[in-house]
mmCIF file of C-alpha atoms in Angstrom:
data_model
loop_
_atom_site.group_PDB
_atom_site.id
_atom_site.type_symbol
_atom_site.label_atom_id
_atom_site.label_comp_id
_atom_site.label_asym_id
_atom_site.label_seq_id
_atom_site.Cartn_x
_atom_site.Cartn_y
_atom_site.Cartn_z
ATOM 1 C CA ASP A 221 0.113 -0.030 0.348
ATOM 2 C CA GLN A 222 1.253 2.998 -1.698
ATOM 3 C CA GLN A 223 1.354 5.823 2.330
ATOM 4 C CA VAL A 224 3.312 8.500 -0.349
ATOM 5 C CA LYS A 225 1.514 8.945 -3.469
ATOM 6 C CA GLN A 226 1.820 11.386 -6.933
ATOM 7 C CA ASN A 227 -0.749 11.596 -8.427
ATOM 8 C CA SER A 228 0.335 13.171 -11.379
ATOM 9 C CA PRO A 229 3.319 11.270 -13.377
ATOM 10 C CA SER A 230 3.469 14.306 -14.916
ATOM 11 C CA LEU A 231 2.934 17.718 -15.656
ATOM 12 C CA SER A 232 3.951 20.480 -18.432
ATOM 13 C CA VAL A 233 4.091 23.976 -17.306
ATOM 14 C CA GLN A 234 5.212 27.030 -20.273
ATOM 15 C CA GLU A 235 8.924 28.679 -18.230
ATOM 16 C CA GLY A 236 7.559 31.698 -16.524
ATOM 17 C CA ARG A 237 4.840 30.080 -15.138
ATOM 18 C CA ILE A 238 3.365 28.447 -12.279
ATOM 19 C CA SER A 239 4.236 24.636 -11.894
ATOM 20 C CA ILE A 240 2.705 22.806 -8.516
ATOM 21 C CA LEU A 241 3.070 19.287 -7.784
ATOM 22 C CA ASN A 242 0.967 17.471 -5.287
ATOM 23 C CA CYS A 243 1.762 14.829 -2.857
ATOM 24 C CA ASP A 244 -0.650 12.899 -0.024
ATOM 25 C CA TYR A 245 -0.078 11.021 2.484
ATOM 26 C CA THR A 246 -1.551 8.438 4.403
ATOM 27 C CA ASN A 247 0.964 7.833 7.874
ATOM 28 C CA SER A 248 0.053 9.849 11.278
ATOM 29 C CA MET A 249 3.671 9.106 11.461
ATOM 30 C CA PHE A 250 5.206 11.077 9.288
ATOM 31 C CA ASP A 251 6.388 14.014 10.904
ATOM 32 C CA TYR A 252 8.724 16.023 8.446
ATOM 33 C CA PHE A 253 8.796 16.150 4.999
ATOM 34 C CA LEU A 254 10.630 16.418 1.496
ATOM 35 C CA TRP A 255 10.975 17.011 -1.715
ATOM 36 C CA TYR A 256 13.963 15.849 -3.582
ATOM 37 C CA LYS A 257 14.790 16.820 -7.521
ATOM 38 C CA LYS A 258 15.952 14.171 -9.272
ATOM 39 C CA TYR A 259 17.688 13.918 -13.468
ATOM 40 C CA PRO A 260 18.071 11.438 -15.104
ATOM 41 C CA ALA A 261 21.990 9.528 -13.800
ATOM 42 C CA GLU A 262 22.237 11.553 -10.686
ATOM 43 C CA GLY A 263 20.881 10.955 -7.542
ATOM 44 C CA PRO A 264 18.148 12.576 -5.472
ATOM 45 C CA THR A 265 19.185 16.559 -4.911
ATOM 46 C CA PHE A 266 17.378 17.979 -1.467
ATOM 47 C CA LEU A 267 14.651 20.613 -2.493
ATOM 48 C CA ILE A 268 12.781 21.813 0.277
ATOM 49 C CA SER A 269 11.281 20.631 3.803
ATOM 50 C CA ILE A 270 8.389 21.832 5.338
ATOM 51 C CA SER A 271 8.215 20.090 9.320
ATOM 52 C CA SER A 272 4.312 19.558 10.761
ATOM 53 C CA ILE A 273 3.815 21.845 12.562
ATOM 54 C CA LYS A 274 4.453 24.291 9.916
ATOM 55 C CA ASP A 275 1.554 24.597 6.797
ATOM 56 C CA LYS A 276 4.213 26.788 4.576
ATOM 57 C CA ASN A 277 7.744 27.091 3.913
ATOM 58 C CA GLU A 278 9.317 29.612 1.075
ATOM 59 C CA ASP A 279 12.759 28.925 -0.344
ATOM 60 C CA GLY A 280 13.420 31.141 -3.080
ATOM 61 C CA ARG A 281 11.500 30.328 -6.086
ATOM 62 C CA PHE A 282 10.037 27.221 -3.859
ATOM 63 C CA THR A 283 7.919 27.111 -1.270
ATOM 64 C CA VAL A 284 5.707 24.019 0.030
ATOM 65 C CA PHE A 285 2.970 23.522 1.389
ATOM 66 C CA LEU A 286 1.239 21.369 3.931
ATOM 67 C CA ASN A 287 -2.363 21.046 4.759
ATOM 68 C CA LYS A 288 -2.137 17.829 7.390
ATOM 69 C CA SER A 289 -6.352 17.275 7.763
ATOM 70 C CA ALA A 290 -5.933 17.008 4.486
ATOM 71 C CA LYS A 291 -3.153 14.410 4.235
ATOM 72 C CA HIS A 292 -0.897 16.647 1.861
ATOM 73 C CA LEU A 293 1.494 18.969 0.469
ATOM 74 C CA SER A 294 2.283 20.779 -2.664
ATOM 75 C CA LEU A 295 5.436 22.038 -4.127
ATOM 76 C CA HIS A 296 5.310 25.427 -5.561
ATOM 77 C CA ILE A 297 7.735 27.429 -8.316
ATOM 78 C CA VAL A 298 7.813 30.714 -10.023
ATOM 79 C CA PRO A 299 8.491 31.053 -11.866
ATOM 80 C CA SER A 300 9.365 28.469 -13.390
ATOM 81 C CA GLN A 301 12.519 27.866 -16.188
ATOM 82 C CA PRO A 302 13.481 25.511 -18.006
ATOM 83 C CA GLY A 303 15.927 24.257 -16.000
ATOM 84 C CA ASP A 304 13.657 23.008 -12.871
ATOM 85 C CA SER A 305 12.428 20.034 -15.909
ATOM 86 C CA ALA A 306 13.401 17.056 -14.080
ATOM 87 C CA VAL A 307 12.013 14.495 -12.385
ATOM 88 C CA TYR A 308 10.116 15.565 -8.605
ATOM 89 C CA PHE A 309 10.024 13.126 -5.432
ATOM 90 C CA CYS A 310 7.720 14.246 -2.894
ATOM 91 C CA ALA A 311 9.284 12.111 0.381
ATOM 92 C CA ALA A 312 8.177 11.637 3.769
ATOM 93 C CA ARG A 313 9.906 10.447 7.350
ATOM 94 C CA SER A 314 7.902 9.030 9.724
ATOM 95 C CA ASN A 315 8.322 9.676 13.755
ATOM 96 C CA SER A 316 9.613 6.392 14.511
ATOM 97 C CA GLY A 317 11.767 7.527 17.411
ATOM 98 C CA ALA A 318 15.452 6.243 19.384
ATOM 99 C CA GLY A 319 17.073 9.037 16.023
ATOM 100 C CA SER A 320 15.419 5.582 13.803
ATOM 101 C CA TYR A 321 14.939 7.348 10.422
ATOM 102 C CA GLN A 322 13.384 6.453 6.715
ATOM 103 C CA LEU A 323 12.173 7.917 4.053
ATOM 104 C CA THR A 324 9.269 7.288 2.009
ATOM 105 C CA PHE A 325 8.917 8.846 -1.454
ATOM 106 C CA GLY A 326 6.349 8.676 -3.364
ATOM 107 C CA LYS A 327 6.827 7.387 -6.786
ATOM 108 C CA GLY A 328 7.681 11.131 -9.057
ATOM 109 C CA THR A 329 6.390 13.471 -10.810
ATOM 110 C CA LYS A 330 8.407 14.356 -14.519
ATOM 111 C CA LEU A 331 7.988 18.437 -15.407
ATOM 112 C CA SER A 332 8.805 19.975 -18.544
ATOM 113 C CA VAL A 333 8.796 23.715 -18.874
ATOM 114 C CA ILE A 334 8.261 24.679 -22.141
ATOM 115 C CA PRO A 335 10.721 27.502 -23.305
ATOM 116 C CA LYS B 58 32.610 20.566 0.446
ATOM 117 C CA ALA B 59 32.454 17.277 -1.330
ATOM 118 C CA GLY B 60 28.969 15.041 -1.138
ATOM 119 C CA VAL B 61 27.878 11.427 -0.946
ATOM 120 C CA THR B 62 30.391 9.394 -3.102
ATOM 121 C CA GLN B 63 29.620 6.539 -4.159
ATOM 122 C CA THR B 64 31.800 3.933 -6.454
ATOM 123 C CA PRO B 65 31.371 1.726 -8.585
ATOM 124 C CA ARG B 66 29.407 4.356 -10.288
ATOM 125 C CA TYR B 67 28.221 0.971 -12.243
ATOM 126 C CA LEU B 68 28.191 -2.167 -12.251
ATOM 127 C CA ILE B 69 27.301 -5.172 -14.922
ATOM 128 C CA LYS B 70 26.727 -8.882 -12.676
ATOM 129 C CA THR B 71 25.202 -12.178 -13.677
ATOM 130 C CA ARG B 72 22.765 -14.062 -11.360
ATOM 131 C CA GLY B 73 23.875 -16.146 -8.518
ATOM 132 C CA GLN B 74 26.842 -13.266 -8.096
ATOM 133 C CA GLN B 75 27.495 -10.947 -4.973
ATOM 134 C CA VAL B 76 28.054 -7.692 -4.848
ATOM 135 C CA THR B 77 28.911 -5.577 -2.733
ATOM 136 C CA LEU B 78 28.738 -1.041 -2.963
ATOM 137 C CA SER B 79 31.400 1.470 -1.607
ATOM 138 C CA CYS B 80 29.278 4.713 -0.242
ATOM 139 C CA SER B 81 31.536 7.481 1.711
ATOM 140 C CA PRO B 82 28.837 10.240 3.265
ATOM 141 C CA ILE B 83 29.465 13.847 3.100
ATOM 142 C CA SER B 84 32.941 14.921 5.615
ATOM 143 C CA GLY B 85 30.794 15.145 8.718
ATOM 144 C CA HIS B 86 28.106 13.093 8.906
ATOM 145 C CA ARG B 87 27.381 10.613 10.501
ATOM 146 C CA SER B 88 25.135 8.107 9.313
ATOM 147 C CA VAL B 89 24.082 6.416 6.274
ATOM 148 C CA SER B 90 21.281 5.517 4.489
ATOM 149 C CA TRP B 91 20.827 2.450 1.186
ATOM 150 C CA TYR B 92 17.623 3.194 -0.985
ATOM 151 C CA GLN B 93 17.357 1.061 -4.344
ATOM 152 C CA GLN B 94 15.149 2.682 -6.804
ATOM 153 C CA THR B 95 13.420 0.151 -9.536
ATOM 154 C CA PRO B 96 10.602 1.842 -12.050
ATOM 155 C CA GLY B 97 8.344 -0.622 -10.747
ATOM 156 C CA GLN B 98 9.053 0.412 -6.930
ATOM 157 C CA GLY B 99 10.113 2.923 -7.170
ATOM 158 C CA LEU B 100 12.461 4.545 -4.132
ATOM 159 C CA GLN B 101 12.729 2.073 -1.314
ATOM 160 C CA PHE B 102 14.675 2.151 1.705
ATOM 161 C CA LEU B 103 17.005 -0.988 2.660
ATOM 162 C CA PHE B 104 19.191 0.385 5.641
ATOM 163 C CA GLU B 105 20.229 3.343 7.814
ATOM 164 C CA TYR B 106 23.428 3.312 10.535
ATOM 165 C CA PHE B 107 24.875 5.232 13.138
ATOM 166 C CA SER B 108 27.711 5.294 14.928
ATOM 167 C CA GLU B 109 28.626 1.355 13.133
ATOM 168 C CA THR B 110 25.096 0.514 14.423
ATOM 169 C CA GLN B 111 22.032 -0.170 11.613
ATOM 170 C CA ARG B 112 19.240 2.119 13.257
ATOM 171 C CA ASN B 113 16.598 0.475 10.875
ATOM 172 C CA LYS B 114 16.071 -1.975 7.909
ATOM 173 C CA GLY B 115 13.362 -2.069 5.007
ATOM 174 C CA ASN B 116 11.415 -4.986 3.612
ATOM 175 C CA PHE B 117 14.017 -6.783 1.580
ATOM 176 C CA PRO B 118 15.167 -9.499 2.280
ATOM 177 C CA GLY B 119 18.676 -10.965 4.163
ATOM 178 C CA ARG B 120 20.354 -11.176 0.717
ATOM 179 C CA PHE B 121 21.035 -7.679 1.682
ATOM 180 C CA SER B 122 23.247 -6.760 4.030
ATOM 181 C CA GLY B 123 25.217 -3.883 5.325
ATOM 182 C CA ARG B 124 27.765 -1.978 7.817
ATOM 183 C CA GLN B 125 29.253 1.881 8.481
ATOM 184 C CA PHE B 126 33.323 1.984 10.504
ATOM 185 C CA SER B 127 34.640 3.928 11.575
ATOM 186 C CA ASN B 128 34.967 6.548 9.313
ATOM 187 C CA SER B 129 30.953 7.168 8.272
ATOM 188 C CA ARG B 130 32.090 5.147 5.290
ATOM 189 C CA SER B 131 29.753 2.228 4.650
ATOM 190 C CA GLU B 132 28.688 -0.596 2.938
ATOM 191 C CA MET B 133 25.983 -2.828 1.023
ATOM 192 C CA ASN B 134 25.990 -6.347 0.058
ATOM 193 C CA VAL B 135 23.940 -8.396 -1.916
ATOM 194 C CA SER B 136 24.294 -11.558 -2.258
ATOM 195 C CA THR B 137 22.753 -14.431 -4.642
ATOM 196 C CA LEU B 138 21.698 -12.115 -7.000
ATOM 197 C CA GLU B 139 18.967 -11.879 -9.044
ATOM 198 C CA LEU B 140 17.522 -10.559 -11.864
ATOM 199 C CA GLY B 141 15.461 -8.387 -9.827
ATOM 200 C CA ASP B 142 18.258 -6.951 -7.910
ATOM 201 C CA SER B 143 18.738 -4.869 -10.830
ATOM 202 C CA ALA B 144 18.294 -1.051 -9.644
ATOM 203 C CA LEU B 145 20.215 2.422 -8.780
ATOM 204 C CA TYR B 146 20.890 2.206 -5.112
ATOM 205 C CA LEU B 147 21.264 5.173 -3.829
ATOM 206 C CA CYS B 148 23.323 6.102 -0.546
ATOM 207 C CA ALA B 149 21.611 9.130 1.564
ATOM 208 C CA SER B 150 24.279 10.446 4.632
ATOM 209 C CA ARG B 151 23.484 13.168 7.614
ATOM 210 C CA ARG B 152 24.923 15.041 10.038
ATOM 211 C CA THR B 153 23.472 12.562 13.007
ATOM 212 C CA ASP B 154 20.611 11.091 14.050
ATOM 213 C CA ARG B 155 18.998 14.089 15.398
ATOM 214 C CA THR B 156 18.979 15.640 12.015
ATOM 215 C CA ASP B 157 16.131 15.948 9.805
ATOM 216 C CA THR B 158 16.755 16.381 5.918
ATOM 217 C CA GLN B 159 19.065 13.680 4.228
ATOM 218 C CA TYR B 160 21.701 14.346 0.851
ATOM 219 C CA PHE B 161 21.579 12.032 -1.839
ATOM 220 C CA GLY B 162 25.009 10.460 -3.807
ATOM 221 C CA PRO B 163 24.410 10.115 -7.709
ATOM 222 C CA GLY B 164 24.274 6.255 -7.553
ATOM 223 C CA THR B 165 25.216 2.825 -8.550
ATOM 224 C CA ARG B 166 23.776 1.489 -11.539
ATOM 225 C CA LEU B 167 24.126 -2.846 -10.442
ATOM 226 C CA THR B 168 22.376 -4.907 -13.824
ATOM 227 C CA VAL B 169 22.448 -8.883 -13.319
ATOM 228 C CA LEU B 170 22.485 -10.315 -16.088
#
């Protein structure tokens, strides 16, 4: 059973417009969420994160919103640039205590920014 | 500061063989995790090591094992390779066991023939 879901496998956006990538989760034990960006043949690159005690975190062109009641988070990229074209992964950490750390990933959304 | 490094980057093995992958975390990072990425299953957690101790393990068979050395470098071993073990194996590090963000290496692409 997928605990982290990214229901859109792909998304195309015009350069300069907003990109919105969505992620849903089911596990109430998740307390920290991260977005990673991945190019082919490379490892995921950390983009931005948010703790479950917040509802918004912003870093430059990237903003992550968290709606705990809906178990939903989204990543907004404004303005979108061609270099943003990549696969974006949503990840969630469950707080299982004793410093134990495990990320559960969604299947990813491939973003294409069209010049 | 150098990022997470993984060696080798590419590897081809045959069924039944075993393989060892290596990971050097970011300098000063003491926690190392391993993940497997396949087209069908996506990114899945294998295990995490901190201070040479396995802290957490994902749902993988015992053929998958790992260890961490005193300098925080880690190795992952897969014995009796199966075709389904073909995947990108990613290593990630974080500074302490209280740090929230993991940083990933470029991965090792393993192909089992």
